[in-house]
JSON list of C-alpha atoms in Angstrom, two decimals:
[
{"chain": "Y", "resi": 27, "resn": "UNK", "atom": "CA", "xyz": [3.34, -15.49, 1.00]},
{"chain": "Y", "resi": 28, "resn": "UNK", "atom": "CA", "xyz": [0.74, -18.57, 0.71]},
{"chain": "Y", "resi": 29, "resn": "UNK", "atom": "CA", "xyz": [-1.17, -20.10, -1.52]},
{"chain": "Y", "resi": 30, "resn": "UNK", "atom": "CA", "xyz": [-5.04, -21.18, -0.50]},
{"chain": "Y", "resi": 31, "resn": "UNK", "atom": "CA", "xyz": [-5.78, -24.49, -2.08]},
{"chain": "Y", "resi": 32, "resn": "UNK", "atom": "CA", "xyz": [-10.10, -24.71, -3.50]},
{"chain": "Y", "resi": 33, "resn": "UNK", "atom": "CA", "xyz": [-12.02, -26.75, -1.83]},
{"chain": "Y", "resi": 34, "resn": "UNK", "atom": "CA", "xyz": [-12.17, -28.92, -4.55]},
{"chain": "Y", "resi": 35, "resn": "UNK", "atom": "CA", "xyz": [-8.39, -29.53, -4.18]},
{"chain": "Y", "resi": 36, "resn": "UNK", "atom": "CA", "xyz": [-8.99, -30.87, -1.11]},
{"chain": "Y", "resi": 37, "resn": "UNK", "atom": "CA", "xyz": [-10.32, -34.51, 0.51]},
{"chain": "Y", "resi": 38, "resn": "UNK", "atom": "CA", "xyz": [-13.75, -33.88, 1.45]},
{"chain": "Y", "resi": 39, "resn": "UNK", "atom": "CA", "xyz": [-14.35, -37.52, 1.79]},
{"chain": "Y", "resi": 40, "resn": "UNK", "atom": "CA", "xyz": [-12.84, -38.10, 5.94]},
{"chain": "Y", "resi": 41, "resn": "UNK", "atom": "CA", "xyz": [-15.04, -37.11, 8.33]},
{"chain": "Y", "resi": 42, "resn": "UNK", "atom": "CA", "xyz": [-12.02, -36.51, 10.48]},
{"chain": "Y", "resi": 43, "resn": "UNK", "atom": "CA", "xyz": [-9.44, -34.73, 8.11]},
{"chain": "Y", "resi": 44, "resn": "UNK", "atom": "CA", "xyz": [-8.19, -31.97, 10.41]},
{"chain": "Y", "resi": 45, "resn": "UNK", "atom": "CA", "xyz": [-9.36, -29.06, 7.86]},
{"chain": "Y", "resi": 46, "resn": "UNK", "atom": "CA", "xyz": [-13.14, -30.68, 8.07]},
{"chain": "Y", "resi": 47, "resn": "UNK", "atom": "CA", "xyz": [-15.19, -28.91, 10.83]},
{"chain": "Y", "resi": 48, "resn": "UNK", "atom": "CA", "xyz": [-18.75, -30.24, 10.77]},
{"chain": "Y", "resi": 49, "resn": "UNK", "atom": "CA", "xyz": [-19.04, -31.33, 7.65]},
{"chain": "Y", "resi": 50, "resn": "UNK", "atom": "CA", "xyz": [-17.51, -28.26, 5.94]},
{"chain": "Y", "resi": 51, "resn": "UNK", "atom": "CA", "xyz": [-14.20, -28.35, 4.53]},
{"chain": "Y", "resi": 52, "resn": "UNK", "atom": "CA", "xyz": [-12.10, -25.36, 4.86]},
{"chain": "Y", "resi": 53, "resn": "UNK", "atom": "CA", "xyz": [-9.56, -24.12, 2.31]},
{"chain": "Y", "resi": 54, "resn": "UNK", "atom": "CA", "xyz": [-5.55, -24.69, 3.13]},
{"chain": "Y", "resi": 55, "resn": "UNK", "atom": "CA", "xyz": [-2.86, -22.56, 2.68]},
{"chain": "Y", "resi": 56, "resn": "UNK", "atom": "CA", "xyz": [0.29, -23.45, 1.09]},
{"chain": "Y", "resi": 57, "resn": "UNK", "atom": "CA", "xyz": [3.57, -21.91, 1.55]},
{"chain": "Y", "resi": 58, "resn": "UNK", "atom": "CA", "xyz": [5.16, -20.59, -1.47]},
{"chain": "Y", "resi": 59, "resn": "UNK", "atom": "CA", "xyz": [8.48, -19.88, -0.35]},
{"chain": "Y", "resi": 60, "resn": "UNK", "atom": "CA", "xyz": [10.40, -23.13, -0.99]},
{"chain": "Y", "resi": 61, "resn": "UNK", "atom": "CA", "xyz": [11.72, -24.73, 2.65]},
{"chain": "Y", "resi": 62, "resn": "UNK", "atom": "CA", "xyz": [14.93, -25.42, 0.70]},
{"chain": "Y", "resi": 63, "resn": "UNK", "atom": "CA", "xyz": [15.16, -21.90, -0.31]},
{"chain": "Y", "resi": 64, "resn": "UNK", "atom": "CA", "xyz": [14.43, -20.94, 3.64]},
{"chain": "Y", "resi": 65, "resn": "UNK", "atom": "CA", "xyz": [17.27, -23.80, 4.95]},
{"chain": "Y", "resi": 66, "resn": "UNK", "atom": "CA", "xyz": [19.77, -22.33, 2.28]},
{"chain": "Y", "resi": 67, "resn": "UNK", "atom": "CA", "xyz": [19.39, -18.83, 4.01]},
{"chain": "Y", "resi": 68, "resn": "UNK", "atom": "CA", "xyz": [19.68, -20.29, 7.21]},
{"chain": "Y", "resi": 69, "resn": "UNK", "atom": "CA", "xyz": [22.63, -21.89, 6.28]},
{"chain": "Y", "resi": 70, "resn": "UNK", "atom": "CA", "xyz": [24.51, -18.34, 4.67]},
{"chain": "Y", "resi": 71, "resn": "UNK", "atom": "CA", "xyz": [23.55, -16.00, 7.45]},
{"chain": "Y", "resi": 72, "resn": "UNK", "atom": "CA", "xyz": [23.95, -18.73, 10.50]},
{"chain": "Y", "resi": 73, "resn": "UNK", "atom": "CA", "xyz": [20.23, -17.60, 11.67]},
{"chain": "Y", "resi": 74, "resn": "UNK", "atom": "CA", "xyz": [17.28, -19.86, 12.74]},
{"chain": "Y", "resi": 75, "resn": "UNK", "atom": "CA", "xyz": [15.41, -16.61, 12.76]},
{"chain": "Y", "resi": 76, "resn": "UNK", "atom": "CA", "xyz": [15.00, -16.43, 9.06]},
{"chain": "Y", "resi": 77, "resn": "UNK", "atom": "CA", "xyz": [11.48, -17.86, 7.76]},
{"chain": "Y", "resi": 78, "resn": "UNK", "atom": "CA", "xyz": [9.19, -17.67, 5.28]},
{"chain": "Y", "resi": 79, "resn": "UNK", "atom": "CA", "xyz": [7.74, -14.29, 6.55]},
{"chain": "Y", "resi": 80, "resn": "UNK", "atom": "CA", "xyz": [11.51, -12.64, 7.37]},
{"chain": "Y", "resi": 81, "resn": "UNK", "atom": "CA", "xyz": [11.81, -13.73, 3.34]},
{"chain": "Y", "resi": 82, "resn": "UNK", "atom": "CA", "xyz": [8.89, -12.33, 2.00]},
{"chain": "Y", "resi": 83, "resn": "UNK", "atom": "CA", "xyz": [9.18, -8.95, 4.27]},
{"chain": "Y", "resi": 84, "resn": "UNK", "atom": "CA", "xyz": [13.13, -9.16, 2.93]},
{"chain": "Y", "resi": 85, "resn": "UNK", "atom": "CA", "xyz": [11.51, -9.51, -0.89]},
{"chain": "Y", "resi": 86, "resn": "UNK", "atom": "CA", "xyz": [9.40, -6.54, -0.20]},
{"chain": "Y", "resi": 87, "resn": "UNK", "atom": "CA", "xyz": [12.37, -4.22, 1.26]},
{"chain": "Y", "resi": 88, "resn": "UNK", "atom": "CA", "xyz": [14.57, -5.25, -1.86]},
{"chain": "Y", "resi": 89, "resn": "UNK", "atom": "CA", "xyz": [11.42, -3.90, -4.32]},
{"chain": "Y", "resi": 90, "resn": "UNK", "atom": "CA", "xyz": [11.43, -1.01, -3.08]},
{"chain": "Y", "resi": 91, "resn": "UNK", "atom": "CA", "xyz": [15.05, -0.41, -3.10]},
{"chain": "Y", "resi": 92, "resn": "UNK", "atom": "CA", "xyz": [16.15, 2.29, -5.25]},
{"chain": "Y", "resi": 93, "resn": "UNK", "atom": "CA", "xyz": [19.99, 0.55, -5.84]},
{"chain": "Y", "resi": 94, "resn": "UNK", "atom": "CA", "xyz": [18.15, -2.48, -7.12]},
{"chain": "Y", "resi": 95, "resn": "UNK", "atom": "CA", "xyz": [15.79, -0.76, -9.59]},
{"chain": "Y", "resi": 96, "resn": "UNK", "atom": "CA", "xyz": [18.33, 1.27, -11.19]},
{"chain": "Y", "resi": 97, "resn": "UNK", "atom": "CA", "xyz": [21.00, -1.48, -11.01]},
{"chain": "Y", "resi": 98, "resn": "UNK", "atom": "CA", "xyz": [17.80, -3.92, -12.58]},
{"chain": "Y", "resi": 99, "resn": "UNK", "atom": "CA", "xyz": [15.61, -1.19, -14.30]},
{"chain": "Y", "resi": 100, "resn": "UNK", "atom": "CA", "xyz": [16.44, -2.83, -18.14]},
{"chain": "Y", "resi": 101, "resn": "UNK", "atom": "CA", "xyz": [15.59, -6.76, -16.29]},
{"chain": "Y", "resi": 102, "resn": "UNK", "atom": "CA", "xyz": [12.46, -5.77, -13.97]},
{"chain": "Y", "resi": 103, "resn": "UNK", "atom": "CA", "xyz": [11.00, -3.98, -17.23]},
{"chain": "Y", "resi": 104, "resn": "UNK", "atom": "CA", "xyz": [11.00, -6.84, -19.18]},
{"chain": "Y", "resi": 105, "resn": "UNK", "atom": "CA", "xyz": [10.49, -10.03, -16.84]},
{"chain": "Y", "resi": 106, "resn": "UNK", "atom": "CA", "xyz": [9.70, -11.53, -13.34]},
{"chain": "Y", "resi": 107, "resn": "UNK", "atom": "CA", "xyz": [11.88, -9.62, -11.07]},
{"chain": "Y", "resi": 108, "resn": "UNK", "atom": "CA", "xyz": [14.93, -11.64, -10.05]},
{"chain": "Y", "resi": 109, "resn": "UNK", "atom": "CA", "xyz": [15.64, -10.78, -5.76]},
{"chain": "Y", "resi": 110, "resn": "UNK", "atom": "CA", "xyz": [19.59, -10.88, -5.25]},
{"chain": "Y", "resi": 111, "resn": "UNK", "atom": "CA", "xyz": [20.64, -11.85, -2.34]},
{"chain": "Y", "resi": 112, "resn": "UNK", "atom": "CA", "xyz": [22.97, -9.56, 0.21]},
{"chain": "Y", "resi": 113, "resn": "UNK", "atom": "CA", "xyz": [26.23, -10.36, 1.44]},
{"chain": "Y", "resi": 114, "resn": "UNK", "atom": "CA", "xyz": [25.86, -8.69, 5.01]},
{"chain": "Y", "resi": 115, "resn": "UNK", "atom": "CA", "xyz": [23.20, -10.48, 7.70]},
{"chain": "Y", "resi": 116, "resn": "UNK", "atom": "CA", "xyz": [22.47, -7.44, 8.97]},
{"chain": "Y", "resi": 117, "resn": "UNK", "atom": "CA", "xyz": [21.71, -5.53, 5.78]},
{"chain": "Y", "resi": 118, "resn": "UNK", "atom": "CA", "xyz": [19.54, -8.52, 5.11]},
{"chain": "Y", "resi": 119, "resn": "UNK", "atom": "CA", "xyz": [17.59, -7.78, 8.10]},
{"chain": "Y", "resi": 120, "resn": "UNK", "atom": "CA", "xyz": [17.35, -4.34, 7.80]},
{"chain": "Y", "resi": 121, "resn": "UNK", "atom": "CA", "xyz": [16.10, -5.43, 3.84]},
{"chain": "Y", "resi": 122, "resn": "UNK", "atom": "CA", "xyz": [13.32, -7.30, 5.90]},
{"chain": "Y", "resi": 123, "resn": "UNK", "atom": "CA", "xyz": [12.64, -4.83, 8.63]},
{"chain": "Y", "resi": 124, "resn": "UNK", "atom": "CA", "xyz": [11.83, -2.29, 6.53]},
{"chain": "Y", "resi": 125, "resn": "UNK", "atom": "CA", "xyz": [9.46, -4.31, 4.45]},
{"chain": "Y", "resi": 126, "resn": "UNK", "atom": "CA", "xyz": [7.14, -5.26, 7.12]},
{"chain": "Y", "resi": 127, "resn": "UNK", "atom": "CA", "xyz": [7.14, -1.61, 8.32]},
{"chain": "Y", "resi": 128, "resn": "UNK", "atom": "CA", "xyz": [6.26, -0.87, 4.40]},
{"chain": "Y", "resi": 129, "resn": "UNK", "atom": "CA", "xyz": [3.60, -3.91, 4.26]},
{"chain": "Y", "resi": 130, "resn": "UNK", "atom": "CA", "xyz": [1.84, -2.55, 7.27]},
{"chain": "Y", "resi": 131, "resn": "UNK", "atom": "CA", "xyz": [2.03, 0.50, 5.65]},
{"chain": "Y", "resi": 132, "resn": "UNK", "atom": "CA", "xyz": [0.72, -0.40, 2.55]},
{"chain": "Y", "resi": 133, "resn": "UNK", "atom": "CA", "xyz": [-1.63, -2.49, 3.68]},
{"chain": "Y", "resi": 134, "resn": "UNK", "atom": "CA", "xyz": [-3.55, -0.25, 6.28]},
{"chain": "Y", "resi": 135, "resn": "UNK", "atom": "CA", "xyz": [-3.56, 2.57, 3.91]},
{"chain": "Y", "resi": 136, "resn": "UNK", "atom": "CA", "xyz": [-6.93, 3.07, 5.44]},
{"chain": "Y", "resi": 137, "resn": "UNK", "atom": "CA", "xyz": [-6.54, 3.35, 8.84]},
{"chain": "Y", "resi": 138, "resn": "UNK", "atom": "CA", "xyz": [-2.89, 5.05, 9.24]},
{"chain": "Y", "resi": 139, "resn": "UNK", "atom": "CA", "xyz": [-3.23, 8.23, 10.72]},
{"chain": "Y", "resi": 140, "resn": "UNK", "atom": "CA", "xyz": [-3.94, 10.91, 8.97]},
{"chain": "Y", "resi": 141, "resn": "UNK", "atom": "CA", "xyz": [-1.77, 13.68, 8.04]},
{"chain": "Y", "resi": 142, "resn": "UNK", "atom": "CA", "xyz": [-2.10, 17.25, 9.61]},
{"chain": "Y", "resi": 143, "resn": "UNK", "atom": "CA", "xyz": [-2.97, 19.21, 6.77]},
{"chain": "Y", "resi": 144, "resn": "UNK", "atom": "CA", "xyz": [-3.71, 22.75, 5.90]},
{"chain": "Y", "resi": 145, "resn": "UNK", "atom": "CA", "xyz": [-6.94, 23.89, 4.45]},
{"chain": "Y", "resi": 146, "resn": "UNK", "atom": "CA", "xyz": [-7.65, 27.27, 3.25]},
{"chain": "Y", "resi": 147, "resn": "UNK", "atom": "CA", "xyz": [-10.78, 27.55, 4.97]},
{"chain": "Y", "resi": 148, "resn": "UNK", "atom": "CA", "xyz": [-9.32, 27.00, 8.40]},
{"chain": "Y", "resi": 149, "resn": "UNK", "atom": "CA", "xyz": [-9.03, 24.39, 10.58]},
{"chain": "Y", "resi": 150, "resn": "UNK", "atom": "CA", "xyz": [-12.50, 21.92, 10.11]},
{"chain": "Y", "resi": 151, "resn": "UNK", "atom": "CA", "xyz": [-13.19, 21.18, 13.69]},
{"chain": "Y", "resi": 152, "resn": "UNK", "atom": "CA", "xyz": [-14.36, 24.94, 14.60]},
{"chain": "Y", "resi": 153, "resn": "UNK", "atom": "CA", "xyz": [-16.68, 24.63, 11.16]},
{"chain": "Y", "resi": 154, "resn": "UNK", "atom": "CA", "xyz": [-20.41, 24.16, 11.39]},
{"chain": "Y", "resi": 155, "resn": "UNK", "atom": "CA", "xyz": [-20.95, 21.81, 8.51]},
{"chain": "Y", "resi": 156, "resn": "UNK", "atom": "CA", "xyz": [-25.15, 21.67, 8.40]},
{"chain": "Y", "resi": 157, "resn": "UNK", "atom": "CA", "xyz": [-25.08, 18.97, 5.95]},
{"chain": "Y", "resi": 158, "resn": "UNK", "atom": "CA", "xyz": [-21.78, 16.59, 5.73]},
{"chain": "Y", "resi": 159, "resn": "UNK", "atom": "CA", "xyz": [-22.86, 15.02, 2.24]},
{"chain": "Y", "resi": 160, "resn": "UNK", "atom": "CA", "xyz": [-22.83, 18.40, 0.79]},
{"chain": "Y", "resi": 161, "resn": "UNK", "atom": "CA", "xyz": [-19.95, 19.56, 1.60]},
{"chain": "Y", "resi": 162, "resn": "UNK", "atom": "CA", "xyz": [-17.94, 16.89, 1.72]},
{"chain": "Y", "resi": 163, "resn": "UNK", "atom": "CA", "xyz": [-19.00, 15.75, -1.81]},
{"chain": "Y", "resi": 164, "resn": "UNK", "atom": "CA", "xyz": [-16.23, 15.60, -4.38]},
{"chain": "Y", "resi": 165, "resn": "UNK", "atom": "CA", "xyz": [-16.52, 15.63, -8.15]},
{"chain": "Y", "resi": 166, "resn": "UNK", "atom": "CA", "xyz": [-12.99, 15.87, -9.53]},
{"chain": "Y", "resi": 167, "resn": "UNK", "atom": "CA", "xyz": [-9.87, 16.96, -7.23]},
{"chain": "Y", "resi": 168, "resn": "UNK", "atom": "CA", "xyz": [-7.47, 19.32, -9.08]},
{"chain": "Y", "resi": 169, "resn": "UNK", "atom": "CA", "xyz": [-4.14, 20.96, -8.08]},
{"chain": "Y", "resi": 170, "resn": "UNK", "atom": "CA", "xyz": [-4.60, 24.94, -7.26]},
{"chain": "Y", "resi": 171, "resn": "UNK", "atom": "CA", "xyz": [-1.95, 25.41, -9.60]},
{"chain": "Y", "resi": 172, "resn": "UNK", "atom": "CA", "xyz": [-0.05, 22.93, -12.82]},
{"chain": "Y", "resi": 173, "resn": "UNK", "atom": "CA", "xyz": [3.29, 24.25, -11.55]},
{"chain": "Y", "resi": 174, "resn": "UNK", "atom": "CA", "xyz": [2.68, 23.51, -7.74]},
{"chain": "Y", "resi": 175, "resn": "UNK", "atom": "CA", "xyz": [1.25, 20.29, -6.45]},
{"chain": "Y", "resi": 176, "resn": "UNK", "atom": "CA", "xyz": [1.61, 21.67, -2.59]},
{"chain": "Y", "resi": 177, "resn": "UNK", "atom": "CA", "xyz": [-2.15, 22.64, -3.00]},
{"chain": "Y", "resi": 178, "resn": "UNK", "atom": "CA", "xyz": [-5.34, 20.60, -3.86]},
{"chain": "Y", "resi": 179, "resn": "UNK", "atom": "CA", "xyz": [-8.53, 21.37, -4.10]},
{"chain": "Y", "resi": 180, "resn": "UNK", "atom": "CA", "xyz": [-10.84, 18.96, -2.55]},
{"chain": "Y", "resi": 181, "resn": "UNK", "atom": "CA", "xyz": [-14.51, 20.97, -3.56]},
{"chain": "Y", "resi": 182, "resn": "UNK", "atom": "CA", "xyz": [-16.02, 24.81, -3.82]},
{"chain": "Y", "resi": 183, "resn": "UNK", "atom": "CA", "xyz": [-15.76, 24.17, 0.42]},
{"chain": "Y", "resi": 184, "resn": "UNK", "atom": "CA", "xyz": [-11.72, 22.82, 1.09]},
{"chain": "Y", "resi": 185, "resn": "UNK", "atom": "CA", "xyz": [-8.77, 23.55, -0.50]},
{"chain": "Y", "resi": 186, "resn": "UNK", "atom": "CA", "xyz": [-5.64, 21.79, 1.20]},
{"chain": "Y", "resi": 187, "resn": "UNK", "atom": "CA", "xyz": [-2.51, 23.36, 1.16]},
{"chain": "Y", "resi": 188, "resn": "UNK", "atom": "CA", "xyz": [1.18, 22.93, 2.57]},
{"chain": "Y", "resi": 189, "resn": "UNK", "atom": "CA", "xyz": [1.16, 19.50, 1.19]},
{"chain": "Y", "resi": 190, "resn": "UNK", "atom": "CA", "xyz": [4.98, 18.38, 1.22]},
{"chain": "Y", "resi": 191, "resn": "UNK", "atom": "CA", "xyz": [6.39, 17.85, -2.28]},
{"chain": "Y", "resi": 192, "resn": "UNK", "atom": "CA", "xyz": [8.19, 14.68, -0.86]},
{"chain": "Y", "resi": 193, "resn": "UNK", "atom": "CA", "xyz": [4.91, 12.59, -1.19]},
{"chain": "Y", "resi": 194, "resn": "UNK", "atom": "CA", "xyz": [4.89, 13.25, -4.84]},
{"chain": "Y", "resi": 195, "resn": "UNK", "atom": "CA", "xyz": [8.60, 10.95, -4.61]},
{"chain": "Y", "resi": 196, "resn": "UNK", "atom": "CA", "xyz": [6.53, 7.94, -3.73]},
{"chain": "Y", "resi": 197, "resn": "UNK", "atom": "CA", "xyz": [5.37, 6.39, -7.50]},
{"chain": "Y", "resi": 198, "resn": "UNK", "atom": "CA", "xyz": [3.61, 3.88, -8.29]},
{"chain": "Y", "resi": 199, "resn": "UNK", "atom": "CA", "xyz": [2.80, 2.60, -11.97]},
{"chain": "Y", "resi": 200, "resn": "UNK", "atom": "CA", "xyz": [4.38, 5.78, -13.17]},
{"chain": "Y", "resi": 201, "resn": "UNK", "atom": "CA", "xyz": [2.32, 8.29, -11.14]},
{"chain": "Y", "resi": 202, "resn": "UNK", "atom": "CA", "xyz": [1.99, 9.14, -7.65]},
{"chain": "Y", "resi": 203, "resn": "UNK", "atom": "CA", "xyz": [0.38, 7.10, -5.41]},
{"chain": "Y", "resi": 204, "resn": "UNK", "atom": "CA", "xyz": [-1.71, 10.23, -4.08]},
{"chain": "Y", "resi": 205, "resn": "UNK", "atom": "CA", "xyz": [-2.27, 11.62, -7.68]},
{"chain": "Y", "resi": 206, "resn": "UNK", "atom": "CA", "xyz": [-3.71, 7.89, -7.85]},
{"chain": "Y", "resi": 207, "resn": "UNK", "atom": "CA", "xyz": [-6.06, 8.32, -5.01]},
{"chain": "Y", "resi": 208, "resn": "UNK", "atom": "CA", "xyz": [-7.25, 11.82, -6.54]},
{"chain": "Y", "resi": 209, "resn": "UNK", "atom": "CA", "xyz": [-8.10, 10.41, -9.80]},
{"chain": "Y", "resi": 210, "resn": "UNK", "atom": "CA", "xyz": [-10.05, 7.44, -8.44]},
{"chain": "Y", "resi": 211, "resn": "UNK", "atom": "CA", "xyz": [-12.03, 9.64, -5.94]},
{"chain": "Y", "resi": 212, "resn": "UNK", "atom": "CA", "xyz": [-13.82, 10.81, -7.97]},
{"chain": "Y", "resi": 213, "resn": "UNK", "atom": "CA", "xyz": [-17.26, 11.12, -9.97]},
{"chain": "Y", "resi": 214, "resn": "UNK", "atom": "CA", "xyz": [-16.67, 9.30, -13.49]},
{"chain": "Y", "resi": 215, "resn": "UNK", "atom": "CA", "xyz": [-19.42, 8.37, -16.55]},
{"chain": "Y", "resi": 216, "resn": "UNK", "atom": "CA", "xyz": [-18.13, 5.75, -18.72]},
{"chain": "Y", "resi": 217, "resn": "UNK", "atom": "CA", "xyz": [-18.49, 6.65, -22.10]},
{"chain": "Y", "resi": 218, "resn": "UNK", "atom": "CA", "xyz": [-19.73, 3.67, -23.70]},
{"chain": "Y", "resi": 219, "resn": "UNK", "atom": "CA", "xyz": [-21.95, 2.37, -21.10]},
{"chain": "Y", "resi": 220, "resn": "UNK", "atom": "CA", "xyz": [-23.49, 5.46, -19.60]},
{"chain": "Y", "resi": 221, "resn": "UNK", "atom": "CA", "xyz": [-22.19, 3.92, -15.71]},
{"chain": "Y", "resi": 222, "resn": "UNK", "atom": "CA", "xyz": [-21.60, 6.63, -13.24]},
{"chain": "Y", "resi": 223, "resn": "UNK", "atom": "CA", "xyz": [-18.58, 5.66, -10.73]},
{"chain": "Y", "resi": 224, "resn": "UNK", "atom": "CA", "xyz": [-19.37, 7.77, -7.76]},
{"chain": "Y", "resi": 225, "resn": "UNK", "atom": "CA", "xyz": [-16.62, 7.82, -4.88]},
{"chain": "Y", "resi": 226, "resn": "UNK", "atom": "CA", "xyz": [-19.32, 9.67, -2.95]},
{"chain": "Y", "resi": 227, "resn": "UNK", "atom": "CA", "xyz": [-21.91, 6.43, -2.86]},
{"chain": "Y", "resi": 228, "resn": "UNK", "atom": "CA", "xyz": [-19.04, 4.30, -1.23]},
{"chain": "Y", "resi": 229, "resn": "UNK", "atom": "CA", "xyz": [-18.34, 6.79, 1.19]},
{"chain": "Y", "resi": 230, "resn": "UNK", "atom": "CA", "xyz": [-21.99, 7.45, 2.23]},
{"chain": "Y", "resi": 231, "resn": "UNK", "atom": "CA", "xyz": [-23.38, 4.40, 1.61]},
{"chain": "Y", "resi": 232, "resn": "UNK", "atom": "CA", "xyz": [-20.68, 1.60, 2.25]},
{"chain": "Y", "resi": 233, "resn": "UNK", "atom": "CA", "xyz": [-18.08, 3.08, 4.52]},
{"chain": "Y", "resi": 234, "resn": "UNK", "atom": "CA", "xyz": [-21.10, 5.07, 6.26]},
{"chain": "Y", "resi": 235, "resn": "UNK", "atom": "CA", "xyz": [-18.47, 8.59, 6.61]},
{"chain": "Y", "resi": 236, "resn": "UNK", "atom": "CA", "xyz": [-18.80, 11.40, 3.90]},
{"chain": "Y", "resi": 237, "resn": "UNK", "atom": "CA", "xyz": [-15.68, 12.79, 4.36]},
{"chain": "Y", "resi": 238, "resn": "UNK", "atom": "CA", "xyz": [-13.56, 9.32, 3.62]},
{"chain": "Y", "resi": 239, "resn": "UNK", "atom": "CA", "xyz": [-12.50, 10.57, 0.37]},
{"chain": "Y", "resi": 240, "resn": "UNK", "atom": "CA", "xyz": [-10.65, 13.62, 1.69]},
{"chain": "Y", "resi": 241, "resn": "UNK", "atom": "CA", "xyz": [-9.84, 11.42, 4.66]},
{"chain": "Y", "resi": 242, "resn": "UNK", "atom": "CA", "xyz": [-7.99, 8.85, 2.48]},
{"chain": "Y", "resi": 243, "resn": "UNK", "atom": "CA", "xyz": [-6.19, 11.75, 0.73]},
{"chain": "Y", "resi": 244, "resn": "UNK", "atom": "CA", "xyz": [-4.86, 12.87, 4.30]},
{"chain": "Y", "resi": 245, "resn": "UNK", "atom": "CA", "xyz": [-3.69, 8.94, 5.09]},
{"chain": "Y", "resi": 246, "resn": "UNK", "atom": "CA", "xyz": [-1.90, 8.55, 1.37]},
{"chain": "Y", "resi": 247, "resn": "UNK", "atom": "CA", "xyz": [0.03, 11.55, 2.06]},
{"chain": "Y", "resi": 248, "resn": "UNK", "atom": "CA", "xyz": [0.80, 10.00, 5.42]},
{"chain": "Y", "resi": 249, "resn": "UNK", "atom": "CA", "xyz": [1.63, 6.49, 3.35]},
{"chain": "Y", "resi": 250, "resn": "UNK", "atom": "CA", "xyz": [3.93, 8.38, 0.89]},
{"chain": "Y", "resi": 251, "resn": "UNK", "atom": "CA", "xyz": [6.15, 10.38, 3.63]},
{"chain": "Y", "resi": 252, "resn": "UNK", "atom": "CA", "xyz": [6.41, 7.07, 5.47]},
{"chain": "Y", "resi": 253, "resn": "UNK", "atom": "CA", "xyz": [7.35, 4.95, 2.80]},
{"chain": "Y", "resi": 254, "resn": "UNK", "atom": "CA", "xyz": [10.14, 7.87, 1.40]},
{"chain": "Y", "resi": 255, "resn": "UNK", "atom": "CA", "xyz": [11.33, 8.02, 4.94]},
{"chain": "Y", "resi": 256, "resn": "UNK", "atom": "CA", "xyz": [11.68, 4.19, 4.93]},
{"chain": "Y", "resi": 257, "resn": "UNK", "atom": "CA", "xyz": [13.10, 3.87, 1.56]},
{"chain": "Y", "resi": 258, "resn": "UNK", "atom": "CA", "xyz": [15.80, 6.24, 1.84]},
{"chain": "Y", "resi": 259, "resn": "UNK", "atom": "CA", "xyz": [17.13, 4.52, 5.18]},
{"chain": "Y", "resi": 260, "resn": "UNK", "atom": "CA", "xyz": [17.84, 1.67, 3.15]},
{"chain": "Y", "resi": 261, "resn": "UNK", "atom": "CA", "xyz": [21.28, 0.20, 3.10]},
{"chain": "Y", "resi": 262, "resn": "UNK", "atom": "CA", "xyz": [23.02, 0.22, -0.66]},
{"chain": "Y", "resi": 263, "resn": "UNK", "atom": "CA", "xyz": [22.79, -2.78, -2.24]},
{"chain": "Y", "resi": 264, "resn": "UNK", "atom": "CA", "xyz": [25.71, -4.95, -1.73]},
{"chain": "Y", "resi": 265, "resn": "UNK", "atom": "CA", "xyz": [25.64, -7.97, -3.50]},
{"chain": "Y", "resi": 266, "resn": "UNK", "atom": "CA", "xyz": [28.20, -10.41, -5.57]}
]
């Protein structure tokens, strides 16, 4: 949505400029949706209440429209995506409403709340853990079974289970955005440099919570049934 200018970019020579506070310059932002672009949208739909951040929220609804990446699988595959515009005002706002509600989303994938899931063990809070580290440590999260993704297991302590196929729907990059989340938490040695990539040092040491990698597994299922849910309420895509 903007564009922050370096401070190089910008006059550090008046003692006055607006963006100079004490003697430090601060960096600008920059609009990059074109006002033209905004007044000619204006202008179709008859509404002042379009701007820039209706637009962008309206460019991330369209994205994640399934009618436009079928319609422009062949295009979006091989270039910058092109973003058609509707023919209806109020599919154009429902385009935008459900972007911001997939932005927020998407966004606060780390503090959305966390889905109610299933373990094997039984339900965590009536489980005297002695030593959170321990058993909240994760090495490499699996599926209980190839043919069935409903069940995960976290450790030797949790298994999850129940887990709704629909969050498997929501892709991204060509796999799952929680089959994403499993493979990066996770304790990897690079072959050719010998560096160990241990999800369980951010957790302890720079979130300051053990259990965040299971946590964040709990909120990207929550992320993916949200963002199916939104997606499919999506009008069809009705352009010229």
């Amino acid at each position: 949505l903007y564009n922050y200018v370096e401070e190089s970019e910008v006059d550090n020579k008046n003692l006055f400029n607006q963006n100079n506070i004490f003697g430090k310059q601060i960096n600008l932002s920059q609009n990059n949706i074109n006002k033209e672009y905004i007044n000619r949208l204006q202008e179709k739909f008859n509404s002042k209440e379009i701007d820039d951040e209706v637009i962008f929220n309206y460019i991330y609804g369209i994205l994640h429209s399934t009618d436009y990446r079928k319609r422009f699988k062949n295009n979006i595959t091989k270039s910058l995506a092109r973003i058609p515009i509707v023919n209806d005002v109020e599919d154009f706002f429902a385009f935008s409403k459900a972007g911001k509600e997939l932005a927020f989303l998407h966004l606060n994938y780390e503090t959305v709340e966390m889905y109610e899931t299933y373990f094997k063990e039984g339900d965590l809070r009536l489980l005297y853990i002695d030593d959170q580290k321990k058993f909240f440590r994760v090495d490499r999260m699996k599926f209980a079974n190839k043919s069935d993704k409903s069940s995960i297991i976290y450790n030797k302590n949790l298994t999850l289970q129940n887990i709704p196929l629909e969050v498997y729907e929501y892709v991204v990059n060509g796999k799952s955005a929680l089959e994403w989340v499993m493979e990066r938490q996770s304790v990897k040695t690079n072959k050719s440099t010998g560096i160990v990539n241990d999800a369980n040092d951010y957790a302890n040491q720079t979130i300051g919570n053990p259990a965040y990698p299971l946590e964040l597994i709990r909120r990207m299922i929550t992320v993916s049934l949200e963002t199916i849910k939104i997606v499919n309420s999506l009008p069809k895509l009705n352009i010229d």
